[in-house]
mmCIF file of C-alpha atoms in Angstrom:
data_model
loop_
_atom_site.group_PDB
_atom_site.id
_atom_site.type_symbol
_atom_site.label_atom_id
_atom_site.label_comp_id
_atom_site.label_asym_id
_atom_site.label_seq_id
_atom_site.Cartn_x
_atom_site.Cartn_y
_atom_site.Cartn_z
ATOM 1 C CA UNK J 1 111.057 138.370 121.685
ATOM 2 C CA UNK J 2 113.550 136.662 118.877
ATOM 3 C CA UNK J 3 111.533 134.534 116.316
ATOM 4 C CA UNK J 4 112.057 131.043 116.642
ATOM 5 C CA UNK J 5 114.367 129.828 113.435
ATOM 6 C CA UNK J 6 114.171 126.295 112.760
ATOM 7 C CA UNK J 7 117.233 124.730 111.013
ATOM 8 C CA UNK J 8 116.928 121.661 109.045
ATOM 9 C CA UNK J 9 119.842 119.265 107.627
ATOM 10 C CA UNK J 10 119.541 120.082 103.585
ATOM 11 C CA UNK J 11 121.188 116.183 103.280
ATOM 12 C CA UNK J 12 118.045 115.130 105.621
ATOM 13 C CA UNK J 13 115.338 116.986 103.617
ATOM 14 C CA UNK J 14 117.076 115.394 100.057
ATOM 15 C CA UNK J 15 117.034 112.190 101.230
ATOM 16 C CA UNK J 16 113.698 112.158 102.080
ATOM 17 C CA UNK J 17 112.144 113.869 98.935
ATOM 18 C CA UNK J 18 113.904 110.732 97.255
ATOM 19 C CA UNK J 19 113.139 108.027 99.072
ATOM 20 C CA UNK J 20 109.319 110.075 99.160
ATOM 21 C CA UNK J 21 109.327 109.964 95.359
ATOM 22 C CA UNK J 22 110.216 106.064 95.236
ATOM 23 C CA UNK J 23 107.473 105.804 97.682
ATOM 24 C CA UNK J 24 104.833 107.452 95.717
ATOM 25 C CA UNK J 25 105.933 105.831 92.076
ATOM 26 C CA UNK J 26 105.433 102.702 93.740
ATOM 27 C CA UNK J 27 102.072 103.752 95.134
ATOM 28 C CA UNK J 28 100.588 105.167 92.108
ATOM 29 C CA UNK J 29 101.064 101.931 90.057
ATOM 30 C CA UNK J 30 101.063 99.249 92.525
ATOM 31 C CA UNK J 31 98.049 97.526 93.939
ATOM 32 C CA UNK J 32 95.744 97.527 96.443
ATOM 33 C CA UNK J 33 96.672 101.597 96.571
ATOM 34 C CA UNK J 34 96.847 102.178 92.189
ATOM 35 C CA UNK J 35 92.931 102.100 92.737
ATOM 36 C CA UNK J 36 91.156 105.623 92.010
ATOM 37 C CA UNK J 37 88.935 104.793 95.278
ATOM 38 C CA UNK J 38 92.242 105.644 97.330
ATOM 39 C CA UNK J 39 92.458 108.968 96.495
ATOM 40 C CA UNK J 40 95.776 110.937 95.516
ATOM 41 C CA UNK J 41 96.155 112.767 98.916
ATOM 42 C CA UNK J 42 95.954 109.526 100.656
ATOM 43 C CA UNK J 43 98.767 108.110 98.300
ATOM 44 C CA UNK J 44 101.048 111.248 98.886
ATOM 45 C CA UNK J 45 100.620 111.190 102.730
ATOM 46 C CA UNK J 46 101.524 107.325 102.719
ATOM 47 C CA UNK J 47 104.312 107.986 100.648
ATOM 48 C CA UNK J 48 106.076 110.826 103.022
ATOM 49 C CA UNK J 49 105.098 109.041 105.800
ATOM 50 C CA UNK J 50 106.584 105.897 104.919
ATOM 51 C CA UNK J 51 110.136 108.218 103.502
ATOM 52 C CA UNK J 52 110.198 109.846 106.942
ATOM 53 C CA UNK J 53 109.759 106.120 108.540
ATOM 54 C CA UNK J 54 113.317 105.155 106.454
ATOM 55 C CA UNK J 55 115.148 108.444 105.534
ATOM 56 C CA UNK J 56 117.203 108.088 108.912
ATOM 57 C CA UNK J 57 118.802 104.984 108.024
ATOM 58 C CA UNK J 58 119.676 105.805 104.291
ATOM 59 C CA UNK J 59 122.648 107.204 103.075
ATOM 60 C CA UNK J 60 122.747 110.205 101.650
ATOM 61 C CA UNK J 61 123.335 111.061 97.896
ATOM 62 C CA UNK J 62 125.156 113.430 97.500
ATOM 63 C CA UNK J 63 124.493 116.138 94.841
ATOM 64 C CA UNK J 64 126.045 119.183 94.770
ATOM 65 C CA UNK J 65 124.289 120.889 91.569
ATOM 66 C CA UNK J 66 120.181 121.078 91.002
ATOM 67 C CA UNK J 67 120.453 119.718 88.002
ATOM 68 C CA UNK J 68 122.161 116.226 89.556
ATOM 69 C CA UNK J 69 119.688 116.399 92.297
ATOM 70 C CA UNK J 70 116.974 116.574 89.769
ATOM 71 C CA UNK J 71 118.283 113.538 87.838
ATOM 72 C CA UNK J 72 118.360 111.274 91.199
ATOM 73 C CA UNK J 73 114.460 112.144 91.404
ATOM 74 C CA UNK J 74 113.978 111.257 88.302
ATOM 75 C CA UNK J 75 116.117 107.547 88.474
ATOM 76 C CA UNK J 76 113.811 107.023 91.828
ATOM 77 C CA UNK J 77 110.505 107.643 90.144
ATOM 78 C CA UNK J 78 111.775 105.458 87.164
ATOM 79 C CA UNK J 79 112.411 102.470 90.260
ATOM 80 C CA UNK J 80 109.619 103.180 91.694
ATOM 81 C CA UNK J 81 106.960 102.620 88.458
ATOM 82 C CA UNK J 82 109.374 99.601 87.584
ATOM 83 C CA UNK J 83 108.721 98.187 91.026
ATOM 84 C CA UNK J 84 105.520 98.718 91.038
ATOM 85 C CA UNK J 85 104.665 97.414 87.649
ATOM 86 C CA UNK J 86 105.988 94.235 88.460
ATOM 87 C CA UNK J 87 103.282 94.447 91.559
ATOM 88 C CA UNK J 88 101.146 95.270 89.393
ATOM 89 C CA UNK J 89 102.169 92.109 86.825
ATOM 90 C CA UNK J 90 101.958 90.046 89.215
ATOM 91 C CA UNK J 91 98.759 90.565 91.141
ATOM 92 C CA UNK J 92 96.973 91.015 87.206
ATOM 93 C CA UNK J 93 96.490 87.120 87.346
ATOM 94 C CA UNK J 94 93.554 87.229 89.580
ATOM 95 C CA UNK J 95 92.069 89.875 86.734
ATOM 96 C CA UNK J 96 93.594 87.736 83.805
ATOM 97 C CA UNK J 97 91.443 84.565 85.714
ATOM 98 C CA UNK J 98 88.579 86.248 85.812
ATOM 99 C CA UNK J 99 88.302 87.229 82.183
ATOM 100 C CA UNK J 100 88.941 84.179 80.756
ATOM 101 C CA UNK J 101 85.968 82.808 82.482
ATOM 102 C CA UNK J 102 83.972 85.830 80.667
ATOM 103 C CA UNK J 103 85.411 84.341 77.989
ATOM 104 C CA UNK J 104 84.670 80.751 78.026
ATOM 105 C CA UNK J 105 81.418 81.223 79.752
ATOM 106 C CA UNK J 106 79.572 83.700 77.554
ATOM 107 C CA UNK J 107 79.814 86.537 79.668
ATOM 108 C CA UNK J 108 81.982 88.396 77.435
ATOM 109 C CA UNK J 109 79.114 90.131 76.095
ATOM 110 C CA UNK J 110 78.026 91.286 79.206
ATOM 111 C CA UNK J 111 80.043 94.327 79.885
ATOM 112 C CA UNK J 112 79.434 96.928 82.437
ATOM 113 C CA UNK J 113 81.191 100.129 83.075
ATOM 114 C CA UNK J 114 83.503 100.604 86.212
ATOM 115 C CA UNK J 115 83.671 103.820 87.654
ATOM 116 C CA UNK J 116 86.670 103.047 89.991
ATOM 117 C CA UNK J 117 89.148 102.613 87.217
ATOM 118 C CA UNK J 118 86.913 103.897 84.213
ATOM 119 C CA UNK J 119 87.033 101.275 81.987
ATOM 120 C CA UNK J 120 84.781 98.910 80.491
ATOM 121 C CA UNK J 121 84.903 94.619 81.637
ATOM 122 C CA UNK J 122 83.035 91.845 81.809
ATOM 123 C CA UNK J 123 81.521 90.630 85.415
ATOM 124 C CA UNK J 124 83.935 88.170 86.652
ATOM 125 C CA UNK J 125 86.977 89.928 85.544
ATOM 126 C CA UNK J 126 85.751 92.994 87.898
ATOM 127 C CA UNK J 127 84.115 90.310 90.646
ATOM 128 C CA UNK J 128 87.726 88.715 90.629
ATOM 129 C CA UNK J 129 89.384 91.798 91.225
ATOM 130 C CA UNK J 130 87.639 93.341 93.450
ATOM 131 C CA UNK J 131 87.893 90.628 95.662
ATOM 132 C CA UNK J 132 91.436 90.119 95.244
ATOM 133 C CA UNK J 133 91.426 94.193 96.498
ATOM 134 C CA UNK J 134 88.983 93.457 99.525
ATOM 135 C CA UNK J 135 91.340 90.079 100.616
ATOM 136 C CA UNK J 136 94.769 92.371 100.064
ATOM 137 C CA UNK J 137 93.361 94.873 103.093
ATOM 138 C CA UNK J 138 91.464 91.912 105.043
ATOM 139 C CA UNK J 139 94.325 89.530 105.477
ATOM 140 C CA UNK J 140 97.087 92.573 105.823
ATOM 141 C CA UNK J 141 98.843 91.080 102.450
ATOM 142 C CA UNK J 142 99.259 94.732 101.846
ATOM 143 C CA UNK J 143 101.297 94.773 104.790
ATOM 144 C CA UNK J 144 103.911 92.366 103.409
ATOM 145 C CA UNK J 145 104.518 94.443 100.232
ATOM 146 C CA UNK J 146 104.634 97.538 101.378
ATOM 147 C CA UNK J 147 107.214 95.765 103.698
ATOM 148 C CA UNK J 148 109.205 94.189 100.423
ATOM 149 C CA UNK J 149 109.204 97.949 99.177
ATOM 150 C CA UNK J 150 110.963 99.032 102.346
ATOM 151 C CA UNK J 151 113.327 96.662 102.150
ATOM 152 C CA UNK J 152 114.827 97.518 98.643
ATOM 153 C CA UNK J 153 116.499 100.248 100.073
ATOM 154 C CA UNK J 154 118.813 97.688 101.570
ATOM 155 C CA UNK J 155 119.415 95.939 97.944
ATOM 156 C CA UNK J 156 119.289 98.882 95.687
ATOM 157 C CA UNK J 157 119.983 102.358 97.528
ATOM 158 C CA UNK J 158 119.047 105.606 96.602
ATOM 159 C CA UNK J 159 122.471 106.402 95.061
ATOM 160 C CA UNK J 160 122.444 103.201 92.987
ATOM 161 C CA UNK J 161 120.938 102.687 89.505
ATOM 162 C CA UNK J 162 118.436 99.786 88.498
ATOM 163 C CA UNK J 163 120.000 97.534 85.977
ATOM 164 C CA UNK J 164 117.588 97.550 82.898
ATOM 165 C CA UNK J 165 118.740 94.247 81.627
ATOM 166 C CA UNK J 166 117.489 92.693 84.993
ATOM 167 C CA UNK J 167 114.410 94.469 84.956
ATOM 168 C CA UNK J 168 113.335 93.373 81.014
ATOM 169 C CA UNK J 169 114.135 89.560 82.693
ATOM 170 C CA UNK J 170 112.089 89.963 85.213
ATOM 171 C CA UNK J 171 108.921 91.973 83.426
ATOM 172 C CA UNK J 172 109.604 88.788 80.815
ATOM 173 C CA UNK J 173 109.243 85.877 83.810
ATOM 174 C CA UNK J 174 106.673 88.032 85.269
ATOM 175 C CA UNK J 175 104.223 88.033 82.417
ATOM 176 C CA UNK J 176 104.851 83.960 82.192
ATOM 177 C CA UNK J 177 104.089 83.692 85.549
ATOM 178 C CA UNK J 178 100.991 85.721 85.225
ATOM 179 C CA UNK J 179 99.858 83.516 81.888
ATOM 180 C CA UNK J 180 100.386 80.234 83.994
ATOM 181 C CA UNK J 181 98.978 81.841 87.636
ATOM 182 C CA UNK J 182 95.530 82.573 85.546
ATOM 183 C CA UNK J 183 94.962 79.533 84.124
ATOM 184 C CA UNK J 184 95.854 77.333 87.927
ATOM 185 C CA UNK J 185 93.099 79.769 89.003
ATOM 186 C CA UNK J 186 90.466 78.782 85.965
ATOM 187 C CA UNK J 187 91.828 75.940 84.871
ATOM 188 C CA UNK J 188 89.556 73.627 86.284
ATOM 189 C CA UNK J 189 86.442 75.766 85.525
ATOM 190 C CA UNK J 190 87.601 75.810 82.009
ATOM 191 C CA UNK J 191 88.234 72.244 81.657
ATOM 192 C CA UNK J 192 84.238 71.879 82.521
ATOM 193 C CA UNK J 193 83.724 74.441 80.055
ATOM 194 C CA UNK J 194 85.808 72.400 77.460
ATOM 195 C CA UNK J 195 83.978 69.193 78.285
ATOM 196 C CA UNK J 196 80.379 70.849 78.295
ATOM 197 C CA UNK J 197 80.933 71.786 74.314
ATOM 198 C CA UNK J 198 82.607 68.673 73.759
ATOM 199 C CA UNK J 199 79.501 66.797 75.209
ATOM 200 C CA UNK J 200 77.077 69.336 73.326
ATOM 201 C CA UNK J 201 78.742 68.626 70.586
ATOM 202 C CA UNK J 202 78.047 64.485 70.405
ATOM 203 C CA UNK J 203 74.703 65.482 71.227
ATOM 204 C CA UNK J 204 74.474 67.282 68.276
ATOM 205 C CA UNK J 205 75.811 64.588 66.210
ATOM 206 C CA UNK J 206 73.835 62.022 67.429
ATOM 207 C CA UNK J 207 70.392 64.061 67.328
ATOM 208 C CA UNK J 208 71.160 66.631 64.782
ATOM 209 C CA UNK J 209 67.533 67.614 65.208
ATOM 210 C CA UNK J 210 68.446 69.071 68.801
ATOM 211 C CA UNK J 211 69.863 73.038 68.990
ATOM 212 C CA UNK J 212 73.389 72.616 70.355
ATOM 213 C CA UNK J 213 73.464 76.631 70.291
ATOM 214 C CA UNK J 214 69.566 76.949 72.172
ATOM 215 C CA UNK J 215 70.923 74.534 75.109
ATOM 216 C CA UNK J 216 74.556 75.471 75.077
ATOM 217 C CA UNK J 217 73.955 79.146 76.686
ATOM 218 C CA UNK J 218 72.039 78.130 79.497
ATOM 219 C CA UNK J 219 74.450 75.335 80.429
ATOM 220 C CA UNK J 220 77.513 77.191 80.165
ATOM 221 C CA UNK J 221 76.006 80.027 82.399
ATOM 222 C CA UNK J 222 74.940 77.261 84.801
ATOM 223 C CA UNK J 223 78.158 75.842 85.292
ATOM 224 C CA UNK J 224 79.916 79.236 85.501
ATOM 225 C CA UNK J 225 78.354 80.554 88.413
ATOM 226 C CA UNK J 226 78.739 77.123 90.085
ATOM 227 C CA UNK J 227 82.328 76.241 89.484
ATOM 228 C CA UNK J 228 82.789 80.287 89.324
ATOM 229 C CA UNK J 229 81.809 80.720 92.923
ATOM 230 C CA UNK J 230 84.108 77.208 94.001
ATOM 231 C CA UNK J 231 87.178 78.942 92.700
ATOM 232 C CA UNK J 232 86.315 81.856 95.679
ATOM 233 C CA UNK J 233 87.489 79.095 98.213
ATOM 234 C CA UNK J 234 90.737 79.148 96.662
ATOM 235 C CA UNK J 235 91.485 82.807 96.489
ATOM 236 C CA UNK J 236 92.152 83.537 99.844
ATOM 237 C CA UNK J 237 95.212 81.322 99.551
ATOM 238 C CA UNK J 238 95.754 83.019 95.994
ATOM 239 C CA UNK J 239 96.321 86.712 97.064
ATOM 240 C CA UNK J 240 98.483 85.340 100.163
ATOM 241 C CA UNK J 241 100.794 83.695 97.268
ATOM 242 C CA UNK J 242 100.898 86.724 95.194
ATOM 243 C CA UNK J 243 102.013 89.266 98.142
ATOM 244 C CA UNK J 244 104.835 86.511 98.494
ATOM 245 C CA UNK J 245 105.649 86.059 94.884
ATOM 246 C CA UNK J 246 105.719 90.136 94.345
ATOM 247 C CA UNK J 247 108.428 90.772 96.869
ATOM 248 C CA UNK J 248 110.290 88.137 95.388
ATOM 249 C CA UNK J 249 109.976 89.651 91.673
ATOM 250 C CA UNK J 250 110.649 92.872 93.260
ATOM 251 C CA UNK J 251 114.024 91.953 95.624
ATOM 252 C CA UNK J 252 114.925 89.229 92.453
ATOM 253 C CA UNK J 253 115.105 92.835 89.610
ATOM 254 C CA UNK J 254 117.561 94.075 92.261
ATOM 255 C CA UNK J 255 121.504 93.667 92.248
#
């Protein structure tokens, strides 16, 4: 009995190691899936999954050396990460938020160690983004940019090279955006923040005699975790604006 011999198109296979690699420079830095609970198989087998989902209607590079083949690989993972730190900009206001309520509330102090991403933050911060996380898989936000991702095959192909004037543009609007996303989300929080040390502070000068610092604390924490916990109502909406905004920063880099 012959052995069965399975032939496979070489143009096929290169196509989809490099639309593969795109996929899993994305992954890697992007959120939800940049989180060290997803772990790296799962962010590999999404990857492929998702090349062999779009390989058949890309065109193929064509590269007749290794060392040009090798160089395409390379130009996809650089997309990829660039893609994927704009994500990654962009969805870093919900984060930026939270700590500047640690900030203005007193709970910069109070840091805790996260094991997920092994640093050290304050409580909101963390409470911010792990919500943000839990409302990208509940409401399928994910969905919609892992769709944008998709469709920058259609704007930028796998032959084509990302223009780095266009991306330092958009990194630069992104990181404005970000500033002015974080403080719509705490804003108002830190407006009663603002108004709490402005009032403990004519208290003070009317009856020096009272400790501005003894009653400031516990006032400030009060009015954290009140207004704090308000501001969840509004994140639902948040995230659904930020899977918007994020294909848009990622379709805008592209030519």
């Amino acid at each position: 009995m012959d052995p069965i011999s399975i032939t496979l198109p070489v143009q096929a296979v290169e196509t989809t190691m490099l639309a593969s690699v795109r996929m899993a420079a994305f992954l890697v830095i992007a959120p939800p899936f940049s989180q060290r609970a997803v772990p790296p198989f799962v962010k590999v087998a999404l990857a492929l999954g998702l090349a062999l989902a779009v390989a058949p209607r890309l065109e193929p590079v064509p590269s007749d050396t290794t060392p040009a083949f090798v160089g395409a690989l390379v130009a996809q993972a650089v997309i990829g990460a660039g893609l994927g730190f704009l994500v990654s900009l962009v969805f870093s206001a919900v984060q930026s938020a939270g700590s500047l309520i640690d900030l203005f509330g007193g709970f910069q102090l109070a840091t805790a160690y996260d094991p997920l991403s092994q640093t050290s933050g304050a409580q909101f911060g963390r409470l911010y983004q792990m919500t943000a996380l839990v409302l990208l898989f509940a409401s399928d936000a994910y969905q919609v940019v892992v769709a944008g991702l998709v469709r920058t095959f259609d704007a930028l192909p796998l032959g084509a090279l990302l223009d780095p004037a266009a991306l330092a543009s958009t990194l630069t609007e992104g990181l404005t955006q970000m500033f002015l996303a974080a403080l719509q989300i705490a804003g108002p929080l830190l407006v009663v923040l603002f108004l709490a040390d402005v009032g403990l502070g004519l208290l003070t000068r009317v009856s020096p005699a009272l400790n501005a610092f003894a009653m400031g604390f516990p006032l400030k924490i009060l009015l954290t975790l009140s207004f704090g916990s308000l501001a969840f109502l509004a994140l639902p909406g948040v995230v659904e604006s930020l899977a918007g905004r994020s294909v848009r920063e990622m379709l805008g880099v592209l030519p």
